[in-house]
Every structure is written in structure tokens, then in C-alpha cells.
Tab-separated table of N, CA and C and ligand atoms in Angstrom:
chain	number	residue	atom	x	y	z
J	1417	MET	N	1.224	-1.384	-0.393
J	1417	MET	CA	-0.277	-0.462	0.168
J	1417	MET	C	0.654	2.194	0.000
J	1418	LYS	N	-0.005	2.492	-0.690
J	1418	LYS	CA	0.820	3.199	0.073
J	1418	LYS	C	1.606	4.184	1.210
J	1419	VAL	N	2.384	4.669	0.978
J	1419	VAL	CA	3.074	5.090	2.565
J	1419	VAL	C	1.698	5.972	3.260
J	1420	GLY	N	0.578	5.779	4.157
J	1420	GLY	CA	0.122	6.871	4.073
J	1420	GLY	C	-1.257	7.337	4.025
J	1421	SER	N	-1.389	6.023	3.701
J	1421	SER	CA	-2.867	6.153	2.691
J	1421	SER	C	-3.471	4.655	3.783
J	1422	TRP	N	-5.021	4.345	2.851
J	1422	TRP	CA	-6.270	4.047	4.156
J	1422	TRP	C	-7.064	3.907	2.349
J	1423	GLU	N	-7.625	2.415	2.458
J	1423	GLU	CA	-8.967	1.887	2.078
J	1423	GLU	C	-9.934	1.280	2.272
J	1424	VAL	N	-11.044	1.237	2.260
J	1424	VAL	CA	-12.106	-0.081	2.523
J	1424	VAL	C	-12.315	-0.978	1.314
J	1425	VAL	N	-12.487	-1.749	2.256
J	1425	VAL	CA	-12.544	-3.252	0.992
J	1425	VAL	C	-14.565	-4.182	1.248
J	1426	GLN	N	-14.776	-4.340	0.367
J	1426	GLN	CA	-15.407	-5.050	0.420
J	1426	GLN	C	-15.043	-6.455	-0.012
J	1427	PHE	N	-15.216	-7.388	0.812
J	1427	PHE	CA	-15.186	-8.991	1.473
J	1427	PHE	C	-15.978	-9.723	0.260
J	1428	GLN	N	-16.252	-10.743	-0.566
J	1428	GLN	CA	-17.300	-11.589	-1.277
J	1428	GLN	C	-17.365	-12.144	0.124
J	1429	SER	N	-18.917	-12.784	0.003
J	1429	SER	CA	-19.938	-13.743	0.572
J	1429	SER	C	-19.616	-14.805	-0.171
J	1430	LYS	N	-19.333	-15.842	0.325
J	1430	LYS	CA	-19.449	-17.136	-0.251
J	1430	LYS	C	-21.201	-17.846	0.491
J	1431	GLY	N	-22.284	-17.104	-0.350
J	1431	GLY	CA	-23.416	-17.505	0.260
J	1431	GLY	C	-24.022	-18.728	0.041
J	1432	ASP	N	-24.696	-19.810	0.447
J	1432	ASP	CA	-25.525	-20.958	-0.108
J	1432	ASP	C	-26.767	-20.884	0.674
J	1433	ASP	N	-27.630	-21.450	1.084
J	1433	ASP	CA	-29.196	-21.784	1.625
J	1433	ASP	C	-28.331	-22.200	3.113
J	1434	ARG	N	-27.155	-22.696	3.506
J	1434	ARG	CA	-26.837	-22.849	5.005
J	1434	ARG	C	-26.589	-21.400	5.756
J	1435	GLY	N	-25.661	-20.587	4.487
J	1435	GLY	CA	-25.604	-19.196	5.855
J	1435	GLY	C	-24.325	-18.989	4.476
J	1436	GLU	N	-23.464	-18.200	5.741
J	1436	GLU	CA	-22.310	-17.663	4.065
J	1436	GLU	C	-21.270	-17.655	5.309
J	1437	LEU	N	-20.112	-17.663	4.455
J	1437	LEU	CA	-18.774	-17.879	4.469
J	1437	LEU	C	-17.819	-16.500	3.646
J	1438	ILE	N	-16.747	-15.712	4.609
J	1438	ILE	CA	-15.830	-15.212	3.924
J	1438	ILE	C	-14.319	-15.557	3.860
J	1439	SER	N	-14.459	-15.409	3.149
J	1439	SER	CA	-12.300	-16.041	3.323
J	1439	SER	C	-11.302	-14.461	2.766
J	1440	LEU	N	-10.425	-14.887	3.778
J	1440	LEU	CA	-9.493	-13.788	2.927
J	1440	LEU	C	-7.704	-14.349	2.833
J	1441	GLU	N	-7.393	-13.918	1.857
J	1441	GLU	CA	-6.232	-15.155	1.671
J	1441	GLU	C	-4.847	-13.706	1.332
J	1442	ASN	N	-4.103	-13.595	1.563
J	1442	ASN	CA	-2.869	-12.958	1.855
J	1442	ASN	C	-2.978	-12.417	-0.087
J	1443	PHE	N	-2.107	-11.198	-0.086
J	1443	PHE	CA	-2.046	-10.974	-1.907
J	1443	PHE	C	-3.284	-10.417	-2.537
J	1444	LYS	N	-4.377	-10.797	-1.780
J	1444	LYS	CA	-5.724	-11.186	-2.476
J	1444	LYS	C	-6.433	-9.657	-2.134
J	1445	GLU	N	-7.252	-10.449	-1.132
J	1445	GLU	CA	-8.370	-9.737	0.017
J	1445	GLU	C	-7.187	-8.545	0.941
J	1446	VAL	N	-5.873	-9.488	1.981
J	1446	VAL	CA	-5.545	-8.681	2.298
J	1446	VAL	C	-3.853	-8.333	1.640
J	1447	PRO	N	-3.578	-7.082	1.591
J	1447	PRO	CA	-2.604	-6.615	0.737
J	1447	PRO	C	-1.226	-6.998	1.102
J	1448	PHE	N	-1.334	-8.228	2.122
J	1448	PHE	CA	0.408	-8.489	2.622
J	1448	PHE	C	0.661	-9.721	2.965
J	1449	GLU	N	1.142	-9.930	2.988
J	1449	GLU	CA	1.834	-11.468	4.190
J	1449	GLU	C	1.045	-11.321	5.809
J	1450	THR	N	0.271	-12.022	6.131
J	1450	THR	CA	-0.073	-11.673	6.940
J	1450	THR	C	1.030	-12.934	8.267
J	1451	LYS	N	0.877	-11.577	9.486
J	1451	LYS	CA	2.094	-12.268	10.495
J	1451	LYS	C	2.014	-12.575	11.640
J	1452	ARG	N	0.582	-11.941	11.482
J	1452	ARG	CA	-0.382	-11.721	13.020
J	1452	ARG	C	-1.566	-11.060	13.297
J	1453	VAL	N	-2.295	-12.272	13.701
J	1453	VAL	CA	-3.744	-11.695	13.868
J	1453	VAL	C	-4.059	-11.772	15.536
J	1454	TYR	N	-5.037	-11.005	15.654
J	1454	TYR	CA	-5.551	-9.754	16.912
J	1454	TYR	C	-6.914	-9.495	16.513
J	1455	TYR	N	-7.662	-9.679	18.307
J	1455	TYR	CA	-8.789	-8.987	18.571
J	1455	TYR	C	-8.764	-8.436	19.431
J	1456	ILE	N	-9.705	-7.103	19.189
J	1456	ILE	CA	-10.079	-6.674	20.437
J	1456	ILE	C	-11.417	-6.289	20.798
J	1457	ILE	N	-11.640	-7.563	22.334
J	1457	ILE	CA	-13.477	-7.024	22.662
J	1457	ILE	C	-12.660	-6.591	23.747
J	1458	LYS	N	-14.995	-6.311	24.032
J	1458	LYS	CA	-15.070	-6.096	25.815
J	1458	LYS	C	-14.354	-4.845	26.532
J	1459	THR	N	-14.194	-4.106	25.072
J	1459	THR	CA	-13.854	-2.186	25.144
J	1459	THR	C	-14.977	-1.633	26.097
J	1460	LYS	N	-14.564	-0.650	26.555
J	1460	LYS	CA	-15.508	-0.378	27.511
J	1460	LYS	C	-16.384	0.316	27.359
J	1461	ALA	N	-16.983	0.999	27.259
J	1461	ALA	CA	-17.916	2.386	26.556
J	1461	ALA	C	-16.526	3.939	27.963
J	1462	GLY	N	-17.240	4.167	26.388
J	1462	GLY	CA	-16.409	5.748	27.012
J	1462	GLY	C	-14.514	5.628	26.573
J	1463	VAL	N	-14.058	4.679	25.893
J	1463	VAL	CA	-13.199	4.505	25.407
J	1463	VAL	C	-12.714	4.955	24.609
J	1464	THR	N	-11.388	5.203	23.690
J	1464	THR	CA	-9.998	5.570	22.639
J	1464	THR	C	-9.127	4.517	22.711
J	1465	ARG	N	-9.294	3.549	21.868
J	1465	ARG	CA	-8.287	3.327	21.890
J	1465	ARG	C	-6.834	3.768	20.455
J	1466	GLY	N	-6.100	2.880	20.539
J	1466	GLY	CA	-4.967	2.928	19.592
J	1466	GLY	C	-4.531	4.629	19.826
J	1467	LEU	N	-4.894	5.207	18.825
J	1467	LEU	CA	-3.827	7.189	19.560
J	1467	LEU	C	-2.244	6.757	19.097
J	1468	HIS	N	-2.150	5.702	18.217
J	1468	HIS	CA	-0.895	5.960	17.570
J	1468	HIS	C	-0.751	5.454	16.324
J	1469	ALA	N	0.817	5.758	15.598
J	1469	ALA	CA	1.219	5.051	13.894
J	1469	ALA	C	1.939	4.439	14.236
J	1470	HIS	N	1.882	3.599	12.925
J	1470	HIS	CA	3.329	2.415	13.225
J	1470	HIS	C	3.842	3.269	11.853
J	1471	ARG	N	5.359	2.957	12.519
J	1471	ARG	CA	6.316	2.938	10.979
J	1471	ARG	C	6.649	1.914	10.146
J	1472	HIS	N	6.315	0.885	10.149
J	1472	HIS	CA	6.315	-0.238	9.109
J	1472	HIS	C	5.179	-0.978	8.813
J	1473	LEU	N	4.626	-0.730	10.205
J	1473	LEU	CA	2.870	-2.344	9.718
J	1473	LEU	C	2.222	-1.679	8.850
J	1474	GLU	N	1.764	-2.573	8.425
J	1474	GLU	CA	-0.119	-2.492	8.296
J	1474	GLU	C	-0.973	-3.414	7.996
J	1475	GLN	N	-2.039	-3.063	8.691
J	1475	GLN	CA	-3.231	-4.141	8.792
J	1475	GLN	C	-4.562	-3.856	8.034
J	1476	VAL	N	-4.983	-4.556	8.294
J	1476	VAL	CA	-6.546	-4.982	7.641
J	1476	VAL	C	-7.503	-4.762	8.930
J	1477	LEU	N	-8.862	-4.003	9.244
J	1477	LEU	CA	-9.060	-4.317	9.973
J	1477	LEU	C	-11.015	-4.287	10.266
J	1478	ILE	N	-11.404	-5.588	10.492
J	1478	ILE	CA	-12.553	-5.622	10.714
J	1478	ILE	C	-13.112	-5.799	11.644
J	1479	ALA	N	-14.408	-5.290	11.493
J	1479	ALA	CA	-15.447	-5.930	12.851
J	1479	ALA	C	-16.352	-6.478	12.581
J	1480	ILE	N	-15.846	-8.151	12.871
J	1480	ILE	CA	-16.760	-8.641	12.601
J	1480	ILE	C	-18.209	-8.909	13.420
J	1481	ALA	N	-18.177	-8.194	14.674
J	1481	ALA	CA	-19.299	-8.479	15.537
J	1481	ALA	C	-18.899	-7.264	15.867
J	1482	GLY	N	-20.597	-6.626	16.203
J	1482	GLY	CA	-20.837	-5.070	16.851
J	1482	GLY	C	-20.669	-4.259	15.519
J	1483	SER	N	-19.914	-2.959	16.481
J	1483	SER	CA	-19.150	-1.672	15.377
J	1483	SER	C	-18.639	-1.244	16.946
J	1484	CYS	N	-18.068	-0.119	16.119
J	1484	CYS	CA	-16.922	0.980	16.507
J	1484	CYS	C	-16.056	1.720	15.043
J	1485	LYS	N	-16.108	3.518	15.317
J	1485	LYS	CA	-15.984	4.286	15.020
J	1485	LYS	C	-14.038	4.068	15.028
J	1486	ILE	N	-13.254	4.524	13.269
J	1486	ILE	CA	-11.775	4.569	13.485
J	1486	ILE	C	-11.744	5.777	13.319
J	1487	LYS	N	-11.291	7.382	13.552
J	1487	LYS	CA	-10.211	7.594	12.811
J	1487	LYS	C	-9.295	7.424	12.510
J	1488	VAL	N	-8.662	7.878	11.304
J	1488	VAL	CA	-7.533	8.079	9.964
J	1488	VAL	C	-7.485	9.864	10.365
J	1489	GLU	N	-5.432	9.465	9.871
J	1489	GLU	CA	-5.375	10.688	9.578
J	1489	GLU	C	-4.358	10.490	9.152
J	1490	ASN	N	-3.500	10.701	8.299
J	1490	ASN	CA	-2.128	11.186	7.389
J	1490	ASN	C	-0.832	11.615	7.153
J	1491	GLY	N	-1.251	12.810	8.443
J	1491	GLY	CA	-1.106	14.058	8.560
J	1491	GLY	C	-1.106	15.389	7.347
J	1492	GLN	N	-1.689	14.711	6.473
J	1492	GLN	CA	-2.884	16.101	5.539
J	1492	GLN	C	-4.739	15.795	5.168
J	1493	SER	N	-4.787	14.457	5.462
J	1493	SER	CA	-6.402	14.624	5.959
J	1493	SER	C	-6.775	13.358	6.478
J	1494	THR	N	-7.976	13.867	7.654
J	1494	THR	CA	-8.609	13.047	8.041
J	1494	THR	C	-9.304	12.105	7.542
J	1495	GLU	N	-10.283	11.154	7.872
J	1495	GLU	CA	-11.157	10.548	8.018
J	1495	GLU	C	-11.776	9.409	8.821
J	1496	THR	N	-13.172	9.537	9.206
J	1496	THR	CA	-13.952	8.597	10.004
J	1496	THR	C	-15.272	7.645	9.223
J	1497	TYR	N	-14.620	6.405	9.745
J	1497	TYR	CA	-15.427	5.364	9.447
J	1497	TYR	C	-16.191	4.312	10.851
J	1498	VAL	N	-17.486	4.047	10.190
J	1498	VAL	CA	-17.939	2.917	10.849
J	1498	VAL	C	-18.165	1.790	11.134
J	1499	LEU	N	-17.074	1.107	11.421
J	1499	LEU	CA	-16.882	-0.858	11.049
J	1499	LEU	C	-18.338	-1.246	11.624
J	1500	ASN	N	-19.064	-2.090	11.012
J	1500	ASN	CA	-19.940	-2.304	11.217
J	1500	ASN	C	-20.307	-3.718	10.445
J	1501	ASP	N	-19.944	-4.475	9.691
J	1501	ASP	CA	-19.997	-5.113	8.717
J	1501	ASP	C	-19.136	-6.257	8.646
J	1502	CYS	N	-19.205	-7.312	8.782
J	1502	CYS	CA	-18.093	-8.131	8.760
J	1502	CYS	C	-17.950	-8.780	7.025
J	1503	LYS	N	-18.718	-7.864	6.251
J	1503	LYS	CA	-17.240	-7.941	5.235
J	1503	LYS	C	-17.393	-7.431	4.852
J	1504	THR	N	-16.843	-5.966	5.619
J	1504	THR	CA	-16.098	-4.982	4.855
J	1504	THR	C	-14.850	-4.738	5.981
J	1505	GLY	N	-13.698	-4.671	5.866
J	1505	GLY	CA	-12.513	-4.633	6.007
J	1505	GLY	C	-11.981	-2.461	5.899
J	1506	LEU	N	-11.137	-2.284	6.436
J	1506	LEU	CA	-10.194	-1.013	6.433
J	1506	LEU	C	-9.228	-1.373	6.269
J	1507	ARG	N	-8.448	-1.482	5.324
J	1507	ARG	CA	-6.687	-1.454	5.044
J	1507	ARG	C	-5.892	-0.326	5.476
J	1508	ILE	N	-4.972	-0.128	6.554
J	1508	ILE	CA	-4.794	0.715	6.967
J	1508	ILE	C	-2.511	0.799	6.606
J	1509	SER	N	-2.270	1.864	5.626
J	1509	SER	CA	-0.824	1.355	5.951
J	1509	SER	C	0.052	1.938	6.632
J	1510	ASN	N	1.412	1.925	6.964
J	1510	ASN	CA	1.861	2.978	7.179
J	1510	ASN	C	1.956	4.348	8.107
J	1511	LEU	N	2.742	4.578	8.695
J	1511	LEU	CA	2.741	5.661	9.016
J	1511	LEU	C	0.796	6.846	9.336
J	1512	VAL	N	0.050	6.287	9.273
J	1512	VAL	CA	-1.715	6.652	9.400
J	1512	VAL	C	-1.458	6.757	11.033
J	1513	TRP	N	-2.418	7.570	11.653
J	1513	TRP	CA	-2.375	7.497	13.425
J	1513	TRP	C	-3.849	6.890	13.225
J	1514	ARG	N	-4.411	6.420	14.049
J	1514	ARG	CA	-5.396	6.093	14.385
J	1514	ARG	C	-5.982	5.785	15.171
J	1515	GLU	N	-7.259	6.653	15.779
J	1515	GLU	CA	-8.074	6.636	17.038
J	1515	GLU	C	-9.270	5.956	17.332
J	1516	MET	N	-9.588	4.780	17.669
J	1516	MET	CA	-10.820	4.151	17.872
J	1516	MET	C	-11.386	3.993	18.726
J	1517	SER	N	-13.033	4.066	18.693
J	1517	SER	CA	-14.337	5.320	19.674
J	1517	SER	C	-15.547	4.496	19.701
J	1518	GLU	N	-16.510	4.610	20.111
J	1518	GLU	CA	-17.579	3.459	20.304
J	1518	GLU	C	-17.912	2.229	19.886
J	1519	PHE	N	-16.838	1.941	20.820
J	1519	PHE	CA	-17.450	0.314	20.787
J	1519	PHE	C	-18.659	0.144	20.950
J	1520	SER	N	-19.020	-1.131	20.629
J	1520	SER	CA	-20.493	-1.492	21.293
J	1520	SER	C	-19.840	-2.686	22.021
J	1521	PRO	N	-21.079	-3.397	22.943
J	1521	PRO	CA	-20.333	-3.626	23.994
J	1521	PRO	C	-19.534	-5.526	23.223
J	1522	ASP	N	-20.874	-5.637	22.343
J	1522	ASP	CA	-20.409	-6.729	21.571
J	1522	ASP	C	-19.073	-6.619	20.301
J	1523	CYS	N	-18.701	-5.261	20.370
J	1523	CYS	CA	-17.710	-5.212	19.290
J	1523	CYS	C	-17.017	-6.278	19.297
J	1524	VAL	N	-15.931	-7.258	18.290
J	1524	VAL	CA	-15.225	-8.144	18.376
J	1524	VAL	C	-14.318	-7.440	16.660
J	1525	LEU	N	-13.205	-6.819	17.286
J	1525	LEU	CA	-12.778	-5.832	16.027
J	1525	LEU	C	-11.468	-6.636	15.639
J	1526	LEU	N	-11.734	-7.590	14.690
J	1526	LEU	CA	-10.096	-8.395	13.900
J	1526	LEU	C	-8.984	-7.528	13.535
J	1527	VAL	N	-7.877	-7.705	13.442
J	1527	VAL	CA	-6.693	-7.167	13.367
J	1527	VAL	C	-5.857	-8.305	12.470
J	1528	LEU	N	-5.885	-8.580	10.795
J	1528	LEU	CA	-4.625	-8.739	10.464
J	1528	LEU	C	-3.499	-7.615	10.688
J	1529	ALA	N	-2.489	-8.146	10.531
J	1529	ALA	CA	-1.310	-7.890	10.208
J	1529	ALA	C	-0.149	-8.308	9.743
J	1530	SER	N	0.381	-7.035	8.666
J	1530	SER	CA	2.049	-7.339	7.970
J	1530	SER	C	2.806	-7.754	8.695
J	1531	GLU	N	3.245	-7.415	10.381
J	1531	GLU	CA	4.036	-7.882	10.789
J	1531	GLU	C	4.451	-8.370	12.683
J	1532	VAL	N	5.007	-8.788	12.948
J	1532	VAL	CA	4.864	-9.753	14.593
J	1532	VAL	C	4.372	-8.480	15.190
J	1533	TYR	N	4.613	-8.457	16.877
J	1533	TYR	CA	4.305	-7.599	17.205
J	1533	TYR	C	5.886	-7.056	17.674
J	1534	ASP	N	5.925	-4.928	17.372
J	1534	ASP	CA	7.019	-4.877	17.905
J	1534	ASP	C	6.333	-3.219	18.454
J	1535	PRO	N	6.718	-3.064	19.799
J	1535	PRO	CA	6.421	-2.198	20.670
J	1535	PRO	C	7.092	-0.414	19.745
J	1536	SER	N	8.723	-1.257	19.182
J	1536	SER	CA	9.401	0.063	18.594
J	1536	SER	C	8.593	0.501	17.160
J	1537	ASP	N	8.038	0.051	16.665
J	1537	ASP	CA	7.285	0.248	15.377
J	1537	ASP	C	6.116	1.749	15.629
J	1538	TYR	N	5.379	1.475	17.439
J	1538	TYR	CA	4.806	2.234	17.369
J	1538	TYR	C	5.139	3.793	17.711
J	1539	ILE	N	4.508	4.721	17.058
J	1539	ILE	CA	4.734	6.424	17.067
J	1539	ILE	C	3.833	6.556	18.102
J	1540	ARG	N	3.685	6.693	19.070
J	1540	ARG	CA	2.595	7.590	20.225
J	1540	ARG	C	2.965	8.670	20.444
J	1541	ASP	N	4.254	9.892	19.866
J	1541	ASP	CA	3.503	10.727	19.928
J	1541	ASP	C	3.041	11.471	18.548
J	1542	ARG	N	1.943	12.311	18.827
J	1542	ARG	CA	1.595	13.062	17.607
J	1542	ARG	C	2.625	13.956	16.947
J	1543	LYS	N	2.903	13.864	17.666
J	1543	LYS	CA	3.874	15.583	17.289
J	1543	LYS	C	5.190	14.385	16.867
J	1544	ILE	N	5.459	13.799	17.503
J	1544	ILE	CA	6.446	12.820	16.302
J	1544	ILE	C	6.189	12.541	15.055
J	1545	PHE	N	4.834	12.094	15.133
J	1545	PHE	CA	3.999	11.611	13.957
J	1545	PHE	C	4.092	12.287	13.555
J	1546	LEU	N	3.714	13.887	13.176
J	1546	LEU	CA	3.340	14.565	12.632
J	1546	LEU	C	5.093	15.499	11.703
J	1547	GLN	N	5.468	15.124	12.728
J	1547	GLN	CA	7.258	14.757	11.960
J	1547	GLN	C	7.700	14.099	11.079
J	1548	GLU	N	7.371	12.858	11.705
J	1548	GLU	CA	7.924	11.601	10.737
J	1548	GLU	C	7.217	11.671	9.580
J	1549	SER	N	5.712	12.314	9.430
J	1549	SER	CA	5.036	12.347	8.420
J	1549	SER	C	5.361	13.577	7.274
J	1550	ALA	N	5.482	14.598	8.293
J	1550	ALA	CA	6.133	15.965	7.412
J	1550	ALA	C	7.709	15.123	6.485
J	1551	ALA	N	8.265	14.608	6.836
J	1551	ALA	CA	9.501	14.638	6.437
J	1551	ALA	C	9.302	13.581	5.221
J	1552	PHE	N	8.250	12.348	5.822
J	1552	PHE	CA	8.382	11.696	4.678
J	1552	PHE	C	7.788	11.946	3.701
J	1553	TYR	N	6.933	13.031	3.825
J	1553	TYR	CA	6.776	13.645	2.080
J	1553	TYR	C	7.176	14.945	1.786
J	1554	GLN	N	7.674	15.267	2.815
J	1554	GLN	CA	9.525	15.939	1.565
J	1554	GLN	C	10.378	15.429	0.749
J	1555	ASP	N	10.851	13.930	1.402
J	1555	ASP	CA	11.374	13.159	0.608
J	1555	ASP	C	10.615	12.998	-0.255
J	1556	SER	N	9.920	12.400	-0.196
J	1556	SER	CA	9.038	11.670	-1.530
J	1556	SER	C	8.702	13.057	-2.914
J	1557	ILE	N	8.704	14.464	-2.855
J	1557	ILE	CA	8.526	15.393	-3.908
J	1557	ILE	C	9.329	15.786	-4.411
J	1558	SER	N	11.095	15.752	-3.411
J	1558	SER	CA	12.376	15.893	-3.604
J	1558	SER	C	13.579	14.955	-4.144
A	1755	LIG	C1	-3.424	-1.042	16.061
A	1755	LIG	C2	-5.091	-0.887	17.041
A	1755	LIG	C3	-5.702	-0.901	15.366
A	1755	LIG	C4	0.456	-7.658	22.585
A	1755	LIG	O1	1.120	-8.171	23.549
A	1755	LIG	N1	0.684	-8.134	20.867
A	1755	LIG	C5	-0.446	-7.628	20.045
A	1755	LIG	O2	0.179	-7.975	18.892
A	1755	LIG	C6	-0.903	-6.715	20.571
A	1755	LIG	C7	-1.231	-5.804	19.246
A	1755	LIG	C8	-1.086	-6.059	21.804
A	1755	LIG	N2	0.094	-6.002	23.010
A	1755	LIG	C9	-0.223	-5.740	24.000
A	1755	LIG	C10	0.252	-4.487	24.032
A	1755	LIG	C11	-0.568	-3.710	25.408
A	1755	LIG	O3	-0.574	-4.031	26.683
A	1755	LIG	O4	-1.721	-5.746	24.237
A	1755	LIG	C12	-1.925	-4.509	25.383
A	1755	LIG	C13	-2.728	-3.316	24.246
A	1755	LIG	O5	-2.665	-3.354	22.563
A	1755	LIG	P1	-2.491	-0.884	22.101
A	1755	LIG	O6	-2.516	-0.467	24.073
A	1755	LIG	O7	-1.437	-1.228	21.447
A	1755	LIG	O8	-3.870	-1.623	21.747
A	1755	LIG	P2	-4.645	-0.728	20.960
A	1755	LIG	O9	-5.527	-1.042	20.901
A	1755	LIG	O10	-4.493	0.427	21.477
A	1755	LIG	O11	-4.022	-0.813	19.409
A	1755	LIG	C14	-3.693	-1.665	18.554
A	1755	LIG	C15	-2.499	-2.393	18.304
A	1755	LIG	O12	-1.762	-2.394	19.195
A	1755	LIG	C16	-2.182	-1.365	16.910
A	1755	LIG	O13	-1.146	-2.089	16.675
A	1755	LIG	O14	-3.380	-0.573	15.455
A	1755	LIG	O15	-4.863	-1.813	18.215
């Protein structure tokens, strides 16, 4: 994915008279090789999660149950999405600040990640995020 980008992707459901099945494959629905899967559950009312960006990590987020809101920002533009459909994913590249909020009590937010867990990949200071993304865009036009 392009650095500092995100996109909504609709997954195809293989439905028949028994119900539905959604399948996600690396380099198809998921634009990278998945190295880690985690899910966020039981987020308490009023909590905002995220509040960071990643230097290298790319992810696909899917609310496989319930709903939550996610704000994404790349230092130049911001967008807010409601994730409430297990057939819809939000792909997020590196250098994107994210804030997740308004979790419904039954929300299960599934995340497919391109890298194993690495705390040093997190940018948790917003000022540093804005500096690093400004430097990236500056380098890419010079
Ligand atoms: C992201 C958003 C969408 C681990 O030990 N391994 C893991 O793979 C992850 C993701 C977290 N942790 C530990 C680190 C913390 O002690 O789990 C705890 C909660 O993690 P964090 O505060 O980073 O959770 P969120 O919801 O703020 O952010 C998470 C991801 O960390 C992040 O990469 O993009 O979900």
C-alpha cells in the first residue's frame, strides 16, 4: 500500500442456503503476508484506543461483530469510518494515525497485521508522528 494511505474493501461472501462464509487470503483481500492476527473485545464504554501510528506495520481491520468508529489521519487528511459489517475491511498502511472509539459492547475488532508485534514500531507521540510524516512527504517530492 502507498505510505500514509487507507482504503475500504468489500469482501465477497460465499453464501448458500446454509449461511455465509468469508475467506481472506494474503495478497488478495489482504494486501500483504499476514504475520499476526489479534482481536479487540470488551472495550469499555467511552474508551478511545489506538492513538498512535506505525512506522512500518500495515493492517486490515474488520468488525466481525458489533461496531466501532475509527478515525484515520496521515498528516494531510483525516477520515472517520464506522466499522459495523463483517464483510467490510479497512486497510491501513504505515504512517497513519488511528483512533478507535464508540465500541459497542459486543464489538469484536479483528486485525490482520503484516508484522509480528514490535513496540518500537509504534509512534505514540502525535507531534513526532506529524514530524515523521511531514519528513516522509518532503523526501518523496524532493
Ligand atoms: C493498532 C490498533 C488497531 C501485544 O502484546 N501484542 C499485540 O500483538 C498487540 C497488538 C498488543 N499487545 C499488548 C500491548 C498492550 O499491553 O496488548 C496491550 C494493548 O495494546 P495497545 O494498547 O497497543 O492496543 P490498542 O487497541 O490501542 O492498539 C491496537 C494495536 O496495538 C495497534 O497496532 O493499530 O489496535
